[in-house]
Amino acid sequence: DGGITQSPKYLFRKEGQNVTLSCEQNLNHDAMYWYRQDPGQGLRLIYYSQIVNDFQKGDIAEGYSVSREKKESFPLTVTSAQKNPTAFYLCASSTFFSGDTEAFFGQGTRLTVV
Amino acid sequence: EDQVTQSPEALRLQEGESSSLNCSYTVSGLRGLFWYRQDPGKGPEFLFTLYSAGEEKEKERLKATLTKKESFLHITAPKPEDSATYLCAVQLSAGNMLTFGGGTRLMVKP
């Protein structure tokens, strides 16, 4: 089945620690995105990538980093510089160059600072 | 500044009581407007894409419409399983990124 896989589902981070969230897609999509969702709120864009080896900052990129070495993978690192990392993180992908461009989402990673 | 606003924030309905959710937007250059459904603890599930004013799309009890300033998601005779948060998002002509509204949390009681 084609889709987007995020792991882990739950992640706990200690103060001052970097953690990496995994996102893999087998939809052959060019574009991939990371969003953050806080309780009772909509989604805010952290980073996006339209092609391999290229990515751009979204609205709330401070304290986060990404890489796009393969078309299928777009990992997100939450660094110690992110002061309030507790949130629900969602990865998405879409086509970019042609066709319908709706984004499809993974099932999310819930990150908690302990 | 591009903005997407959804109303109401929360909506309680009795089973069978039809209603509408609103998504208003002020953006420069709309490429498309998207509706998603999100269940608690899950990722958003794609429902509809609307591209031009006057366009309508339907799926079961849901019907989405689009004008130049807003979109409506009409829910006809809702059932408890329609309870979820409904998100709208706009895609601008300049790129593929989606800008989301805050969502409407729908609760349908039997």
Coordinates of C-alpha atoms in Angstrom, one line a residue, chain A residues 2-6 23-27 29 32 91-93 104-107:
Chain A
G2 CA 1.2 3.5 -0.9
G3 CA 1.4 6.0 1.9
I4 CA 3.5 8.0 4.4
T5 CA 5.0 6.4 7.4
Q6 CA 6.1 8.4 10.4
C23 CA 9.2 10.4 7.6
E24 CA 9.2 8.0 4.6
Q25 CA 6.8 8.0 1.6
N26 CA 6.4 5.5 -1.2
L27 CA 4.0 7.7 -3.3
H29 CA 5.9 12.5 -4.6
M32 CA 7.5 16.8 1.3
C91 CA 4.7 14.9 7.8
A92 CA 3.0 15.3 4.4
S93 CA 3.9 14.8 0.7
F104 CA -1.3 13.4 2.0
F105 CA -0.4 13.1 5.7
G106 CA 1.2 10.5 7.9
Q107 CA -0.2 9.5 11.2

